[in-house]
PDB file of C-alpha atoms in Angstrom:
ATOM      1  CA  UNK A   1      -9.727  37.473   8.782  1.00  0.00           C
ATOM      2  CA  UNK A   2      -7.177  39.777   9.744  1.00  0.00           C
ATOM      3  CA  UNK A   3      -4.604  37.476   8.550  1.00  0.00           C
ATOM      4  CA  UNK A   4      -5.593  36.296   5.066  1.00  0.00           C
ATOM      5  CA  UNK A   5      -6.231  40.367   4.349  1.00  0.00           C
ATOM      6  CA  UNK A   6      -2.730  40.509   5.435  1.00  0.00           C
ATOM      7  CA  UNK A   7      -1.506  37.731   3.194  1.00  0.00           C
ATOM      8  CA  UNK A   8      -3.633  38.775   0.171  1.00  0.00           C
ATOM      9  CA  UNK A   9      -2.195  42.568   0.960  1.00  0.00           C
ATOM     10  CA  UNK A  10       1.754  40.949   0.771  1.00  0.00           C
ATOM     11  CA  UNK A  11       0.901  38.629  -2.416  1.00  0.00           C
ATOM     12  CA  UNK A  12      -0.597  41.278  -3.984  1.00  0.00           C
ATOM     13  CA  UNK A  13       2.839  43.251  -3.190  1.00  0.00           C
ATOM     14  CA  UNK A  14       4.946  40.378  -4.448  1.00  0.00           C
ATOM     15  CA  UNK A  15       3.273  40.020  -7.630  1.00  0.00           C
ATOM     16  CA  UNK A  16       1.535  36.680  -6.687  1.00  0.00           C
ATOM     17  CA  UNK A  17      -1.909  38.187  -8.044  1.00  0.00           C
ATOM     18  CA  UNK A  18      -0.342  39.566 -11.640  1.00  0.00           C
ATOM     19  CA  UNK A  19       1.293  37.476 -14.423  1.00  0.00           C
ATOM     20  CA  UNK A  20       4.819  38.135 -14.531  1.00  0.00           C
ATOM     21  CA  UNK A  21       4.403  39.990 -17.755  1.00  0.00           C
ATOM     22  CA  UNK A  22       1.840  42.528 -16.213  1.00  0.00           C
ATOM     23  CA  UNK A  23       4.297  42.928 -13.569  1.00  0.00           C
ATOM     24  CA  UNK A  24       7.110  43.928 -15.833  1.00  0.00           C
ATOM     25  CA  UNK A  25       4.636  46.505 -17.173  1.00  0.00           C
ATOM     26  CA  UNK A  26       3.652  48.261 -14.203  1.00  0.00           C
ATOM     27  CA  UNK A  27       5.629  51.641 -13.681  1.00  0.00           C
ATOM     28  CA  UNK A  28       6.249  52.659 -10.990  1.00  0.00           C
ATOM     29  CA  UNK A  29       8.998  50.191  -9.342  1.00  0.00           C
ATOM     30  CA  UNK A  30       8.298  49.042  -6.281  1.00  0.00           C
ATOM     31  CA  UNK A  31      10.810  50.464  -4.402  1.00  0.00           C
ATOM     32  CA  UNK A  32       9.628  53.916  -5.181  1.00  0.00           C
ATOM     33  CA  UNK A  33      11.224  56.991  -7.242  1.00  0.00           C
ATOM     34  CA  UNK A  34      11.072  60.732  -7.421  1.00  0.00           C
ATOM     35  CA  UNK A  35       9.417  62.364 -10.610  1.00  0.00           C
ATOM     36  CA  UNK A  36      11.803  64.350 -11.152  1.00  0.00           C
ATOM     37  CA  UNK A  37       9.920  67.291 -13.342  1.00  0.00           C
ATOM     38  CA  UNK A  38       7.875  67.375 -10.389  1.00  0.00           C
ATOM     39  CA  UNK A  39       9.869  67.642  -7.326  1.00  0.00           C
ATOM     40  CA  UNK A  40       8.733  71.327  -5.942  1.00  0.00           C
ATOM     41  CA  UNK A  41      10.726  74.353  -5.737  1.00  0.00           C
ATOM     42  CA  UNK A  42      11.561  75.328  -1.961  1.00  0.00           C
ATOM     43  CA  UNK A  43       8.498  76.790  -0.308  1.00  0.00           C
ATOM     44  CA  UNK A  44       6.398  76.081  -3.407  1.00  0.00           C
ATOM     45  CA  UNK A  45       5.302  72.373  -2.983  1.00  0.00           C
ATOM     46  CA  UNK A  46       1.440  73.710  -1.674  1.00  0.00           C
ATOM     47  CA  UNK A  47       2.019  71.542   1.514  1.00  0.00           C
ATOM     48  CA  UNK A  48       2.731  73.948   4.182  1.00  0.00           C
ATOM     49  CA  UNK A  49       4.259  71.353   6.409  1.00  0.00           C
ATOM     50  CA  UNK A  50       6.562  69.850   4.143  1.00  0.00           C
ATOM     51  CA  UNK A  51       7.777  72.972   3.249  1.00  0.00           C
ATOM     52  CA  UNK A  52       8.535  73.739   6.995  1.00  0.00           C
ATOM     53  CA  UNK A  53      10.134  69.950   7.701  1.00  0.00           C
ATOM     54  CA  UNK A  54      12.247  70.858   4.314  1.00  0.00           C
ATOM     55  CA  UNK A  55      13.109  74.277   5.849  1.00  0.00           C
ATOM     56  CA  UNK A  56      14.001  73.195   8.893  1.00  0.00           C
ATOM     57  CA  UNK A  57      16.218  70.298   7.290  1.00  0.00           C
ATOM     58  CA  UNK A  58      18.145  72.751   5.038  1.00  0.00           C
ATOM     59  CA  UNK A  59      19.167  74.975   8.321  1.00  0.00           C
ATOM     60  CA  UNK A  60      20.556  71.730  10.353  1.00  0.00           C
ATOM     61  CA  UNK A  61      21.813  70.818   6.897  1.00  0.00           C
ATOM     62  CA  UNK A  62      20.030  67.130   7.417  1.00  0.00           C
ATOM     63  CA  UNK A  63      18.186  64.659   5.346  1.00  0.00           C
ATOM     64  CA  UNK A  64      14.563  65.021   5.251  1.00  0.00           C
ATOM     65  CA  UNK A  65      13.032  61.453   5.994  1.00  0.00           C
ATOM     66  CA  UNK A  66       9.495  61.006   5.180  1.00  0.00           C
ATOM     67  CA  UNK A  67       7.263  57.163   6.181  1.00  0.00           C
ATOM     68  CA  UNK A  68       4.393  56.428   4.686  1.00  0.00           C
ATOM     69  CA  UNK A  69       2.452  54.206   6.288  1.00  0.00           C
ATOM     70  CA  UNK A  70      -1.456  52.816   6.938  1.00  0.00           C
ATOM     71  CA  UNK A  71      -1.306  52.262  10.444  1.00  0.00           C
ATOM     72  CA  UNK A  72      -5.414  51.491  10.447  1.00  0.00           C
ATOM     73  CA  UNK A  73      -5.293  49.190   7.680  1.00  0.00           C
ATOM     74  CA  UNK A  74      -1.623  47.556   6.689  1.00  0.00           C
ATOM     75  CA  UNK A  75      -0.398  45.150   9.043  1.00  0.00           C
ATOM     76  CA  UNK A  76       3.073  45.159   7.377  1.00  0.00           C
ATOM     77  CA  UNK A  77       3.240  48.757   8.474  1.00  0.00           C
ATOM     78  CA  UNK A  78       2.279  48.064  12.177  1.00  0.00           C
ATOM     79  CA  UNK A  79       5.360  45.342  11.661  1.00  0.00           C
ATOM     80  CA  UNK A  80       7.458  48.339   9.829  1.00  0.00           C
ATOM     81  CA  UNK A  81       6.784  50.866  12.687  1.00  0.00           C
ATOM     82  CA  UNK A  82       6.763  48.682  15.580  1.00  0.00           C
ATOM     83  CA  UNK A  83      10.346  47.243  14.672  1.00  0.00           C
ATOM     84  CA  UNK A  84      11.928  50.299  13.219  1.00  0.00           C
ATOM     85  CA  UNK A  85      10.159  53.621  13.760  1.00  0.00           C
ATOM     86  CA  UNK A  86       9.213  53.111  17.497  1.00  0.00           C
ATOM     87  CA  UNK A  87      12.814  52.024  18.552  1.00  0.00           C
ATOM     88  CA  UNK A  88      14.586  54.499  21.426  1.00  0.00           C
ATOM     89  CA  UNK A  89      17.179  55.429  18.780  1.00  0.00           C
ATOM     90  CA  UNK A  90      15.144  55.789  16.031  1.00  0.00           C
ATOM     91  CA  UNK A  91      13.338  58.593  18.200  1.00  0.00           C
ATOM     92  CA  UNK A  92      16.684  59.710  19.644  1.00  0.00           C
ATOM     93  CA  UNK A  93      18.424  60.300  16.100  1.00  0.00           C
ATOM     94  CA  UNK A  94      14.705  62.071  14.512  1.00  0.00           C
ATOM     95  CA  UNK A  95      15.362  66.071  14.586  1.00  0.00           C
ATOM     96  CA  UNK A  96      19.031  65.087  15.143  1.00  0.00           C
ATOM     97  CA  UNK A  97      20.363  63.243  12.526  1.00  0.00           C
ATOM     98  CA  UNK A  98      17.153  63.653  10.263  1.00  0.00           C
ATOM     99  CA  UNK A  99      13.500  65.552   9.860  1.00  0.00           C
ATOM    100  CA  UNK A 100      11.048  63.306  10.169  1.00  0.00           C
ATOM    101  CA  UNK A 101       7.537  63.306   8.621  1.00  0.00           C
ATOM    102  CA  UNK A 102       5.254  60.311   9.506  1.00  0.00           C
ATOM    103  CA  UNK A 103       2.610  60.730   6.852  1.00  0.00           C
ATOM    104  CA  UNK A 104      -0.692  58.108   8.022  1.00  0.00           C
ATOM    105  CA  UNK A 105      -2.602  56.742   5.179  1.00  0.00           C
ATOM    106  CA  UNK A 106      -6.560  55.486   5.240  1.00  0.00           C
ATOM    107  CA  UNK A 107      -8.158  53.591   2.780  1.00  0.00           C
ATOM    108  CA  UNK A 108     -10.520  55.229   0.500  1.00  0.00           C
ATOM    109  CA  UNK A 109     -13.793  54.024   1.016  1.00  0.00           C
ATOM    110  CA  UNK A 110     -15.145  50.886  -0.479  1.00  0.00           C
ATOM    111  CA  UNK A 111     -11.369  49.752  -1.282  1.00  0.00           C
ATOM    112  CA  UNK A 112     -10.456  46.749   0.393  1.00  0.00           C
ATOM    113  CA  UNK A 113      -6.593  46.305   1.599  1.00  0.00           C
ATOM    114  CA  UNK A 114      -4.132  45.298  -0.986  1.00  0.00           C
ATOM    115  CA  UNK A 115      -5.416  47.615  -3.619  1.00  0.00           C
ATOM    116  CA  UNK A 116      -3.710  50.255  -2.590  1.00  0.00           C
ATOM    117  CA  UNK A 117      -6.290  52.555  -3.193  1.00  0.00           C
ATOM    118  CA  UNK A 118      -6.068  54.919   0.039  1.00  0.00           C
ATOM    119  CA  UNK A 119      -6.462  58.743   0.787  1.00  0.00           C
ATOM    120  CA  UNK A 120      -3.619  60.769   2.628  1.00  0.00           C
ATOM    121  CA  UNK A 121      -4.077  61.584   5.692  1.00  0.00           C
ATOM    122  CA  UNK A 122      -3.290  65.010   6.091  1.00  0.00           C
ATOM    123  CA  UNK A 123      -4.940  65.899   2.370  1.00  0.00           C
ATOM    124  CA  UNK A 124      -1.848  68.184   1.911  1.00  0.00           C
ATOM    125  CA  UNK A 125       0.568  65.058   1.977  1.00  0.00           C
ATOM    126  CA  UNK A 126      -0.754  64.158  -1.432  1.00  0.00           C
ATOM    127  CA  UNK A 127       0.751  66.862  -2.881  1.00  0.00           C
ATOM    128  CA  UNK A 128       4.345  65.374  -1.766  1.00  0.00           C
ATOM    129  CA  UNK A 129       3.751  61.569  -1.702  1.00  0.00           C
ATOM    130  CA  UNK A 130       1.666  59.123  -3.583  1.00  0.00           C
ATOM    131  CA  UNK A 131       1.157  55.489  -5.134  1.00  0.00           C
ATOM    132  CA  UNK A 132       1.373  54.273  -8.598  1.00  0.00           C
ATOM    133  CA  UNK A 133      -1.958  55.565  -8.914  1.00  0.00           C
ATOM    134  CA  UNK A 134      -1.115  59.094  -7.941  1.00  0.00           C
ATOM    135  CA  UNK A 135       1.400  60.069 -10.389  1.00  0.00           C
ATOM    136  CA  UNK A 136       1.272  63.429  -9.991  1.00  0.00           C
ATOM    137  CA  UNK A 137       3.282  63.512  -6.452  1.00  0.00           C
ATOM    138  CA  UNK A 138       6.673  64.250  -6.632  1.00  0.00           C
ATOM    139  CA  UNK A 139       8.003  61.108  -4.774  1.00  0.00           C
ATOM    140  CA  UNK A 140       6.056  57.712  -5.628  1.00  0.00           C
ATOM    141  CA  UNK A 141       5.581  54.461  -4.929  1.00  0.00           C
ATOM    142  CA  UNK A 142       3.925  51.089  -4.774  1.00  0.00           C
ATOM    143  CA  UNK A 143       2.081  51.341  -1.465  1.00  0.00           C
ATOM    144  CA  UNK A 144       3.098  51.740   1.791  1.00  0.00           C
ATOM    145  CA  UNK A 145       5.504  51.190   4.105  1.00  0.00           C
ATOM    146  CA  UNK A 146       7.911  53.231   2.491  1.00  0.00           C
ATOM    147  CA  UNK A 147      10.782  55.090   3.495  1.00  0.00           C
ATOM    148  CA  UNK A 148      11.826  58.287   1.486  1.00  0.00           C
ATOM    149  CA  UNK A 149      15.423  59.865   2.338  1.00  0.00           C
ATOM    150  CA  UNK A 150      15.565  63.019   0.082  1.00  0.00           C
ATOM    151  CA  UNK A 151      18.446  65.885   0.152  1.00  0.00           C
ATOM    152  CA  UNK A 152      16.247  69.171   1.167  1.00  0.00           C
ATOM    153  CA  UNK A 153      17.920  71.533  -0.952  1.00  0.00           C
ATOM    154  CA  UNK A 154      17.835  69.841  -4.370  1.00  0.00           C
ATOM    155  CA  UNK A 155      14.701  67.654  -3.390  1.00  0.00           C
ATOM    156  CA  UNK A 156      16.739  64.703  -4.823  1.00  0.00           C
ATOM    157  CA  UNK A 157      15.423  61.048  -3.628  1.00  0.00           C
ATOM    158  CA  UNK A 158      18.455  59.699  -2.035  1.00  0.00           C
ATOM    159  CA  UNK A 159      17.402  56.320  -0.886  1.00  0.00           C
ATOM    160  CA  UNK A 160      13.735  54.672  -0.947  1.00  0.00           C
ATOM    161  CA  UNK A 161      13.505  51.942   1.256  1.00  0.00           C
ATOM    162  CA  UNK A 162      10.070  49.355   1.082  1.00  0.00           C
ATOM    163  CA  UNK A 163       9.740  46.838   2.485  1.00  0.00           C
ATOM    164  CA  UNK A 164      11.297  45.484   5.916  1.00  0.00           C
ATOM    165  CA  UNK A 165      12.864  42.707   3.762  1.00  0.00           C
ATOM    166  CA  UNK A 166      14.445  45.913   2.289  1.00  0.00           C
ATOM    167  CA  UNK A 167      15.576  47.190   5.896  1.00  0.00           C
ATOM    168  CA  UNK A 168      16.533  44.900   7.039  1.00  0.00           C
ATOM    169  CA  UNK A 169      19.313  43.728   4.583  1.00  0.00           C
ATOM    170  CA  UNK A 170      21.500  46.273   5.881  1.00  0.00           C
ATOM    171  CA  UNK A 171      21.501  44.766   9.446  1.00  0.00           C
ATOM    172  CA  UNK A 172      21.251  47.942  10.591  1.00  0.00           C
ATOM    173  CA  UNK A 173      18.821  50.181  12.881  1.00  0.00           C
ATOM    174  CA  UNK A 174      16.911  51.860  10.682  1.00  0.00           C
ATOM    175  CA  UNK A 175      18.490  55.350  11.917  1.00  0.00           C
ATOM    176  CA  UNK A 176      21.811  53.822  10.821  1.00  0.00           C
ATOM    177  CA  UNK A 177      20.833  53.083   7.733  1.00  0.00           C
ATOM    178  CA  UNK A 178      19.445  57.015   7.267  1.00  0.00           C
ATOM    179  CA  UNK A 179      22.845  58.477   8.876  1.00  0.00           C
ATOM    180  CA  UNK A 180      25.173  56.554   6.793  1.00  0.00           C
ATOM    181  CA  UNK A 181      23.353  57.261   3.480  1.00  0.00           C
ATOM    182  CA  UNK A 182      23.757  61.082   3.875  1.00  0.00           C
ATOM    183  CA  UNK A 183      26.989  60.704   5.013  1.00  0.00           C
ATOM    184  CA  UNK A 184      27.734  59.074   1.899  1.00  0.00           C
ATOM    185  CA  UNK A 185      25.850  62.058  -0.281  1.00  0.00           C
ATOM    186  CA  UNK A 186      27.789  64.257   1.730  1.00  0.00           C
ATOM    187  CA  UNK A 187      31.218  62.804   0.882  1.00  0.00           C
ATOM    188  CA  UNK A 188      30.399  62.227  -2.991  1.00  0.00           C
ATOM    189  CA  UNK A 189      29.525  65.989  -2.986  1.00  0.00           C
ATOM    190  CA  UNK A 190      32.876  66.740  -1.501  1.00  0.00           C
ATOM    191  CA  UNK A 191      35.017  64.975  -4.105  1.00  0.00           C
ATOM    192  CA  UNK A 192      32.922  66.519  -6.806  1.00  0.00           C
TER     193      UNK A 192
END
């Protein structure tokens, strides 16, 4: 059981479910984006711990790195997590290289998996992350996992990564990946 939920979760990701015409249609893309009229003013987002990760990135003058995930119900995220976010130098590099902010999804009741229907888990979260479905979140999309790499004083999405096929592309660790992405931002800012 576990494992057709899990296929019909990935097809439904893929686009196996939806004509190729209703896919072209649906907004947002899957690899995620920031609404830009609604990324939040520092210390006004209304999630207190965002605000403090965003604070706390702006001082070390690091990315902030937020993961959405559905650990209870999205075995692509248990994949996701086990292979990139629970790796020695993943930990190693978090509040080093980057702030990190795990944010756990559940599904909403009476949703099965694959519909991408879920609740965030803290409520507050909501306010900061979303699906298609949630538009009114500053940084959206598809379903989880998804990996947001944002530039804390601007609140500028740097780099959305989703899925692992997405990861692991770069054929890099994951914290690799985060480091040499704001190096880059860093750099372009210089010669500007």
């Amino acid at each position: 059981m576990r494992f057709f939920l899990s296929l019909c979760c990935s097809a439904a990701v893929s686009g196996v479910f939806a004509p190729q015409a209703g896919v072209a249609q649906q907004l947002p893309p899957i690899f995620g984006f920031a609404n830009k009229d609604r990324i939040p003013e520092v210390n006004k987002s209304g999630s207190p711990v965002f605000d403090k990760l965003r604070n706390e990135a702006m001082k070390k003058k690091l990315p902030l790195v937020i993961y959405l995930t559905g650990s209870s119900w999205c075995s692509q995220c248990n994949i996701f997590t086990r292979e990139y976010i629970k790796k020695t130098n993943f930990k190693n590099a978090a509040g080093k290289k980057f702030i990190f902010w795990l944010v756990d999804t559940k599904q909403a009741p009476g949703n099965s998996p694959g519909t991408f229907k879920f609740k965030m888990v803290p409520e507050e979260a909501a306010k900061i992350v979303g699906c298609a479905d949630s538009p009114r979140a500053p940084y959206v999309v598809l379903g989880p996992p998804a990996v947001f790499i944002i530039d804390p004083v601007s609140g500028e999405l740097i780099k959305s990564l989703f899925p692992k096929s997405e990861v692991d592309k770069y054929g890099k660790p994951l914290d690799k990946i985060i480091e040499e992405t704001w190096n880059n931002r860093i750099n372009r800012k210089k010669l500007n």
